[in-house]
Amino acid sequence: MWTWFFQLASPPHFYRMAGSLVPWLLWPALLLIVIGSWGGLVQAPADYQQGDGYRIIYVHVPSSYLSMMVYVTMAVAAGIGLIWRIKLAHAVAASCAPIGATFTAAALVTGMLWGKPMWGTYWQWEPRLTSELILLFLYFGYMSLRSAFNDLNQSDRASAVLALAGVVNVPIIHFSVLWWAGLHQGPSISKIDAPSIAFDMLWPLLVMILGFTLFFLGVLAMRVRGEVLEREFHSRWAQDVLRGASPMEAG
Amino acid sequence: MSEFFAMGGYANYVWPAFGITAIVLMVNLLAARRQLRQTRERLQLRLVRQSGKRVNT
């Protein structure tokens, strides 16, 4: 188990493994997202209150979930990089940010499109929406802080501190609908014992969430490969890969 | 079929939401591929320049 862990953390192994993993993540992701969309748009019945408008849930919830999950992944990786000085961890953290930012934007825009017909407004400065917007700014801040340094080590360490400080926003987003009265509805599936949503409506959502998760992992693997190659430029294995003189090139 | 596309009157909200999400997925995929390819090309160029220098001196 530990040998496996150390092998994974070694850049050349990671580079090769991630490369062969990418298609195994992205193709199932595509399949799940197609099945989930079909389930959500065609198979699931209309809601008795919101009619067909509620179907936005099938893109809004997976995007929102990723926006937070990617941030937590980024903060954990940044923390590991900061404490144990593992370069691969910093590479993961740096690669999370642009992905997380785009899904936060998707969560906000799909939420606005859902809010207009149901609440009568695209935007309101209420707790859930505001804290999700802050999440978007945290991603932007993280990325601009990274690019503000010429030295990669400094950039890694400073941005890691920001990522860790910003992680307090994630539970605030999650619990905002319970702590403060706002427009946003409460949780529908996280109440494990009794989900307040019918199975016909629930399964496409779960399939979408799984598909989005695999998609994130696939895209992350691609980005981390680039980061690792860049950071390991001076090592023998990376130069072999770049010359195409090695079986490492696969993928 | 047209009933399906009408989305019970919510077509103007449901379809853009799905469309934007599809675009975000596509952009992520293309950006990641581009980033990996450009990194490789840039580093390969740097490698060639380095070895070129070594030969000249």
Short mmCIF file of C-alpha atoms in Angstrom, two decimals:
data_model
loop_
_atom_site.label_atom_id
_atom_site.label_comp_id
_atom_site.label_asym_id
_atom_site.label_seq_id
_atom_site.Cartn_x
_atom_site.Cartn_y
_atom_site.Cartn_z
CA MET A 1 0.00 0.00 0.00
CA TRP A 2 2.74 2.45 0.97
CA THR A 3 4.98 1.46 -1.93
CA TRP A 4 2.04 2.09 -4.19
CA PHE A 5 1.51 5.48 -2.58
CA PHE A 6 5.12 6.54 -2.99
CA GLN A 7 5.19 5.31 -6.57
CA LEU A 8 2.14 7.39 -7.31
CA ALA A 9 3.72 10.46 -5.73
CA SER A 10 6.85 10.03 -7.83
CA PRO A 11 6.45 12.37 -10.82
CA PRO A 12 7.41 9.96 -13.66
CA HIS A 13 5.02 7.31 -12.39
CA PHE A 14 2.30 9.84 -11.92
CA TYR A 15 2.85 11.24 -15.40
CA ARG A 16 2.57 7.81 -17.00
CA MET A 17 -0.31 6.58 -14.84
CA ALA A 18 -2.36 9.76 -15.24
CA GLY A 19 -1.89 9.55 -18.99
CA SER A 20 -3.31 6.06 -19.22
CA LEU A 21 -6.10 6.94 -16.77
CA VAL A 22 -7.49 9.93 -18.71
CA PRO A 23 -9.57 8.00 -21.29
CA TRP A 24 -10.90 5.70 -18.54
CA LEU A 25 -12.22 8.77 -16.73
CA LEU A 26 -13.46 10.90 -19.60
CA TRP A 27 -15.35 8.31 -21.67
CA PRO A 28 -17.38 6.98 -18.71
CA ALA A 29 -17.96 10.63 -17.73
CA LEU A 30 -19.39 11.39 -21.17
CA LEU A 31 -21.59 8.29 -21.05
CA LEU A 32 -22.92 9.13 -17.59
CA ILE A 33 -23.61 12.76 -18.51
CA VAL A 34 -25.53 11.68 -21.64
CA ILE A 35 -27.56 9.12 -19.66
CA GLY A 36 -28.15 11.59 -16.84
CA SER A 37 -29.30 14.33 -19.23
CA TRP A 38 -31.67 11.94 -20.95
CA GLY A 39 -33.00 10.81 -17.57
CA GLY A 40 -33.41 14.36 -16.34
CA LEU A 41 -34.93 15.86 -19.48
CA VAL A 42 -37.04 12.94 -20.74
CA GLN A 43 -37.49 10.24 -18.15
CA ALA A 44 -38.07 12.20 -14.95
CA PRO A 45 -41.65 13.47 -14.41
CA ALA A 46 -42.43 17.18 -14.21
CA ASP A 47 -42.45 18.68 -10.74
CA TYR A 48 -45.90 19.35 -9.26
CA GLN A 49 -44.90 22.91 -8.26
CA GLN A 50 -42.20 23.94 -10.73
CA GLY A 51 -43.36 21.99 -13.80
CA ASP A 52 -40.51 21.38 -16.24
CA GLY A 53 -38.55 24.36 -14.92
CA TYR A 54 -37.05 22.28 -12.13
CA ARG A 55 -35.07 20.27 -14.72
CA ILE A 56 -32.34 22.89 -14.43
CA ILE A 57 -31.45 20.99 -11.24
CA TYR A 58 -29.70 18.36 -13.40
CA VAL A 59 -27.02 20.83 -14.44
CA HIS A 60 -27.18 23.27 -11.54
CA VAL A 61 -26.58 20.84 -8.67
CA PRO A 62 -23.67 18.92 -10.29
CA SER A 63 -21.98 22.25 -11.17
CA SER A 64 -22.50 23.65 -7.68
CA TYR A 65 -21.29 20.43 -6.10
CA LEU A 66 -18.13 20.48 -8.26
CA SER A 67 -17.52 24.17 -7.50
CA MET A 68 -17.17 23.26 -3.81
CA MET A 69 -15.62 19.81 -4.17
CA VAL A 70 -12.89 21.16 -6.47
CA TYR A 71 -12.16 23.92 -3.97
CA VAL A 72 -11.78 21.43 -1.12
CA THR A 73 -9.53 19.27 -3.32
CA MET A 74 -7.45 22.35 -4.11
CA ALA A 75 -7.17 23.39 -0.45
CA VAL A 76 -6.26 19.87 0.74
CA ALA A 77 -3.63 19.50 -2.00
CA ALA A 78 -2.25 22.97 -1.20
CA GLY A 79 -2.10 22.06 2.49
CA ILE A 80 -0.26 18.80 1.78
CA GLY A 81 2.16 20.68 -0.45
CA LEU A 82 2.72 23.31 2.21
CA ILE A 83 3.27 20.91 5.11
CA TRP A 84 5.13 18.02 3.48
CA ARG A 85 6.63 20.00 0.60
CA ILE A 86 5.37 17.58 -2.01
CA LYS A 87 5.68 19.20 -5.44
CA LEU A 88 3.04 16.98 -6.97
CA ALA A 89 0.51 18.28 -4.42
CA HIS A 90 1.19 21.87 -5.47
CA ALA A 91 0.80 20.82 -9.10
CA VAL A 92 -2.63 19.36 -8.26
CA ALA A 93 -3.71 22.50 -6.39
CA ALA A 94 -2.63 24.79 -9.22
CA SER A 95 -4.50 22.63 -11.75
CA CYS A 96 -7.75 22.66 -9.76
CA ALA A 97 -8.27 26.43 -9.86
CA PRO A 98 -9.24 27.05 -13.50
CA ILE A 99 -11.54 24.01 -13.48
CA GLY A 100 -13.21 25.06 -10.25
CA ALA A 101 -13.69 28.63 -11.45
CA THR A 102 -15.54 27.53 -14.60
CA PHE A 103 -17.91 25.26 -12.68
CA THR A 104 -18.58 28.01 -10.14
CA ALA A 105 -19.52 30.27 -13.04
CA ALA A 106 -21.76 27.51 -14.43
CA ALA A 107 -23.41 27.08 -11.01
CA LEU A 108 -24.09 30.83 -10.78
CA VAL A 109 -25.45 31.20 -14.32
CA THR A 110 -27.66 28.08 -14.20
CA GLY A 111 -28.85 29.24 -10.78
CA MET A 112 -29.79 32.64 -12.19
CA LEU A 113 -31.68 30.95 -15.04
CA TRP A 114 -33.55 28.91 -12.48
CA GLY A 115 -34.13 31.86 -10.17
CA LYS A 116 -35.78 34.10 -12.77
CA PRO A 117 -38.90 31.97 -13.41
CA MET A 118 -39.19 30.68 -9.83
CA TRP A 119 -38.26 33.71 -7.70
CA GLY A 120 -38.93 36.40 -10.28
CA THR A 121 -35.34 37.64 -10.22
CA TYR A 122 -32.01 36.56 -11.66
CA TRP A 123 -30.07 37.80 -8.69
CA GLN A 124 -30.54 38.69 -5.07
CA TRP A 125 -27.86 39.39 -2.50
CA GLU A 126 -28.94 36.51 -0.32
CA PRO A 127 -26.58 34.17 1.61
CA ARG A 128 -26.29 31.20 -0.78
CA LEU A 129 -25.82 33.29 -3.90
CA THR A 130 -23.45 35.73 -2.26
CA SER A 131 -21.22 33.04 -0.75
CA GLU A 132 -21.08 31.21 -4.10
CA LEU A 133 -20.02 34.46 -5.79
CA ILE A 134 -17.30 34.83 -3.13
CA LEU A 135 -16.13 31.33 -4.11
CA LEU A 136 -15.70 32.53 -7.70
CA PHE A 137 -13.62 35.48 -6.46
CA LEU A 138 -11.52 33.12 -4.32
CA TYR A 139 -10.66 31.11 -7.42
CA PHE A 140 -9.80 34.31 -9.31
CA GLY A 141 -7.73 35.58 -6.39
CA TYR A 142 -5.88 32.27 -6.16
CA MET A 143 -5.03 32.32 -9.87
CA SER A 144 -3.91 35.94 -9.94
CA LEU A 145 -1.82 35.45 -6.80
CA ARG A 146 -0.09 32.49 -8.46
CA SER A 147 0.75 34.53 -11.52
CA ALA A 148 2.07 37.42 -9.40
CA PHE A 149 5.30 35.58 -8.52
CA ASN A 150 8.16 34.69 -10.80
CA ASP A 151 9.46 32.08 -8.41
CA LEU A 152 7.41 28.89 -8.54
CA ASN A 153 8.12 27.97 -4.91
CA GLN A 154 6.93 31.35 -3.65
CA SER A 155 3.91 31.15 -5.90
CA ASP A 156 3.05 27.67 -4.57
CA ARG A 157 3.39 28.66 -0.94
CA ALA A 158 1.59 32.00 -1.06
CA SER A 159 -1.31 30.64 -3.08
CA ALA A 160 -1.55 27.62 -0.74
CA VAL A 161 -2.09 29.95 2.22
CA LEU A 162 -4.86 31.74 0.34
CA ALA A 163 -6.49 28.43 -0.67
CA LEU A 164 -6.46 27.25 2.95
CA ALA A 165 -7.79 30.53 4.32
CA GLY A 166 -10.61 30.54 1.76
CA VAL A 167 -11.78 27.04 2.62
CA VAL A 168 -13.93 28.44 5.47
CA ASN A 169 -16.25 29.72 2.74
CA VAL A 170 -17.18 26.15 1.68
CA PRO A 171 -19.15 25.18 4.83
CA ILE A 172 -20.68 28.67 4.76
CA ILE A 173 -22.01 27.99 1.23
CA HIS A 174 -23.22 24.55 2.20
CA PHE A 175 -25.04 25.55 5.38
CA SER A 176 -26.12 29.03 4.28
CA VAL A 177 -29.58 27.78 3.34
CA LEU A 178 -30.05 26.42 6.86
CA TRP A 179 -28.41 29.21 8.86
CA TRP A 180 -30.07 32.21 7.23
CA ALA A 181 -33.44 32.71 5.66
CA GLY A 182 -32.90 33.45 1.98
CA LEU A 183 -34.54 32.66 -1.32
CA HIS A 184 -32.62 29.49 -2.00
CA GLN A 185 -34.36 26.23 -1.19
CA GLY A 186 -32.97 23.79 1.36
CA PRO A 187 -31.08 20.58 0.60
CA SER A 188 -32.95 17.87 -1.32
CA ILE A 189 -30.58 14.92 -1.43
CA SER A 190 -28.08 15.40 1.40
CA LYS A 191 -30.65 14.30 3.95
CA ILE A 192 -29.47 10.72 3.58
CA ASP A 193 -32.19 9.07 5.66
CA ALA A 194 -35.10 10.66 3.86
CA PRO A 195 -34.34 12.40 0.56
CA SER A 196 -37.19 14.78 -0.20
CA ILE A 197 -37.18 13.88 -3.87
CA ALA A 198 -38.77 10.99 -5.79
CA PHE A 199 -36.52 8.22 -7.11
CA ASP A 200 -37.50 8.94 -10.75
CA MET A 201 -36.13 12.44 -10.26
CA LEU A 202 -33.22 11.43 -8.06
CA TRP A 203 -31.37 8.84 -10.14
CA PRO A 204 -30.55 11.12 -13.10
CA LEU A 205 -29.19 13.66 -10.64
CA LEU A 206 -26.92 11.10 -8.99
CA VAL A 207 -25.75 9.86 -12.41
CA MET A 208 -24.96 13.46 -13.42
CA ILE A 209 -23.04 14.09 -10.20
CA LEU A 210 -20.96 10.95 -10.76
CA GLY A 211 -20.38 11.90 -14.41
CA PHE A 212 -19.26 15.42 -13.46
CA THR A 213 -16.92 14.00 -10.81
CA LEU A 214 -15.24 11.64 -13.31
CA PHE A 215 -15.04 14.49 -15.81
CA PHE A 216 -13.27 16.68 -13.24
CA LEU A 217 -10.79 13.90 -12.41
CA GLY A 218 -10.04 13.34 -16.11
CA VAL A 219 -9.48 17.01 -16.88
CA LEU A 220 -7.47 17.40 -13.68
CA ALA A 221 -5.22 14.47 -14.66
CA MET A 222 -4.52 16.14 -18.02
CA ARG A 223 -3.64 19.47 -16.43
CA VAL A 224 -1.47 17.95 -13.69
CA ARG A 225 0.53 16.09 -16.35
CA GLY A 226 1.41 19.41 -17.98
CA GLU A 227 2.27 20.96 -14.61
CA VAL A 228 4.46 18.01 -13.61
CA LEU A 229 6.32 18.02 -16.91
CA GLU A 230 7.02 21.73 -16.52
CA ARG A 231 8.20 21.38 -12.91
CA GLU A 232 10.39 18.38 -13.74
CA PHE A 233 11.91 19.87 -16.86
CA HIS A 234 15.44 19.50 -15.54
CA SER A 235 15.08 15.82 -14.69
CA ARG A 236 16.16 13.04 -16.96
CA TRP A 237 12.77 11.36 -17.30
CA ALA A 238 11.01 14.58 -18.34
CA GLN A 239 13.58 15.28 -21.02
CA ASP A 240 13.21 11.71 -22.26
CA VAL A 241 9.47 12.21 -22.48
CA LEU A 242 9.95 15.48 -24.37
CA ARG A 243 12.33 13.83 -26.82
CA GLY A 244 9.76 11.10 -27.34
CA ALA A 245 12.56 8.66 -26.63
CA SER A 246 10.76 6.84 -23.89
CA PRO A 247 7.71 4.63 -23.41
CA MET A 248 6.62 7.30 -20.87
CA GLU A 249 5.28 9.24 -23.81
CA ALA A 250 2.21 6.97 -24.03
CA GLY A 251 -0.92 9.11 -24.03
CA MET B 1 -41.59 16.47 -29.87
CA SER B 2 -42.27 20.21 -29.93
CA GLU B 3 -43.90 19.71 -26.54
CA PHE B 4 -40.57 18.37 -25.32
CA PHE B 5 -38.69 21.41 -26.61
CA ALA B 6 -41.27 23.76 -25.10
CA MET B 7 -40.40 22.43 -21.62
CA GLY B 8 -43.82 23.38 -20.30
CA GLY B 9 -43.14 27.06 -20.96
CA TYR B 10 -39.70 27.03 -19.34
CA ALA B 11 -37.75 26.52 -22.59
CA ASN B 12 -36.08 29.94 -22.29
CA TYR B 13 -34.53 28.91 -18.99
CA VAL B 14 -34.00 25.14 -19.22
CA TRP B 15 -32.23 25.05 -22.60
CA PRO B 16 -29.80 27.91 -21.95
CA ALA B 17 -28.91 26.29 -18.60
CA PHE B 18 -28.10 22.99 -20.31
CA GLY B 19 -26.35 24.78 -23.17
CA ILE B 20 -24.10 26.82 -20.90
CA THR B 21 -23.19 23.75 -18.89
CA ALA B 22 -22.31 21.88 -22.09
CA ILE B 23 -20.12 24.80 -23.14
CA VAL B 24 -18.36 24.81 -19.75
CA LEU B 25 -17.64 21.08 -20.06
CA MET B 26 -16.33 21.52 -23.61
CA VAL B 27 -14.18 24.52 -22.71
CA ASN B 28 -12.63 22.60 -19.81
CA LEU B 29 -11.72 19.70 -22.05
CA LEU B 30 -10.25 21.86 -24.81
CA ALA B 31 -8.38 24.13 -22.38
CA ALA B 32 -6.80 21.15 -20.59
CA ARG B 33 -5.73 19.57 -23.90
CA ARG B 34 -4.35 22.85 -25.15
CA GLN B 35 -2.46 23.47 -21.90
CA LEU B 36 -0.82 20.03 -22.05
CA ARG B 37 0.08 20.38 -25.73
CA GLN B 38 1.45 23.91 -25.38
CA THR B 39 3.51 22.96 -22.33
CA ARG B 40 5.03 20.06 -24.26
CA GLU B 41 5.81 22.22 -27.29
CA ARG B 42 7.32 25.02 -25.21
CA LEU B 43 9.50 22.62 -23.21
CA GLN B 44 10.59 20.76 -26.33
CA LEU B 45 11.69 24.04 -27.86
CA ARG B 46 13.60 24.93 -24.69
CA LEU B 47 15.26 21.52 -24.74
CA VAL B 48 16.35 21.93 -28.35
CA ARG B 49 17.75 25.40 -27.65
CA GLN B 50 19.66 24.13 -24.62
CA SER B 51 21.28 21.24 -26.44
CA GLY B 52 21.97 23.55 -29.39
CA LYS B 53 23.91 25.92 -27.11
CA ARG B 54 25.86 23.05 -25.67
CA VAL B 55 26.95 21.95 -29.14
CA ASN B 56 28.03 25.47 -30.16
CA THR B 57 30.23 26.16 -27.15
#
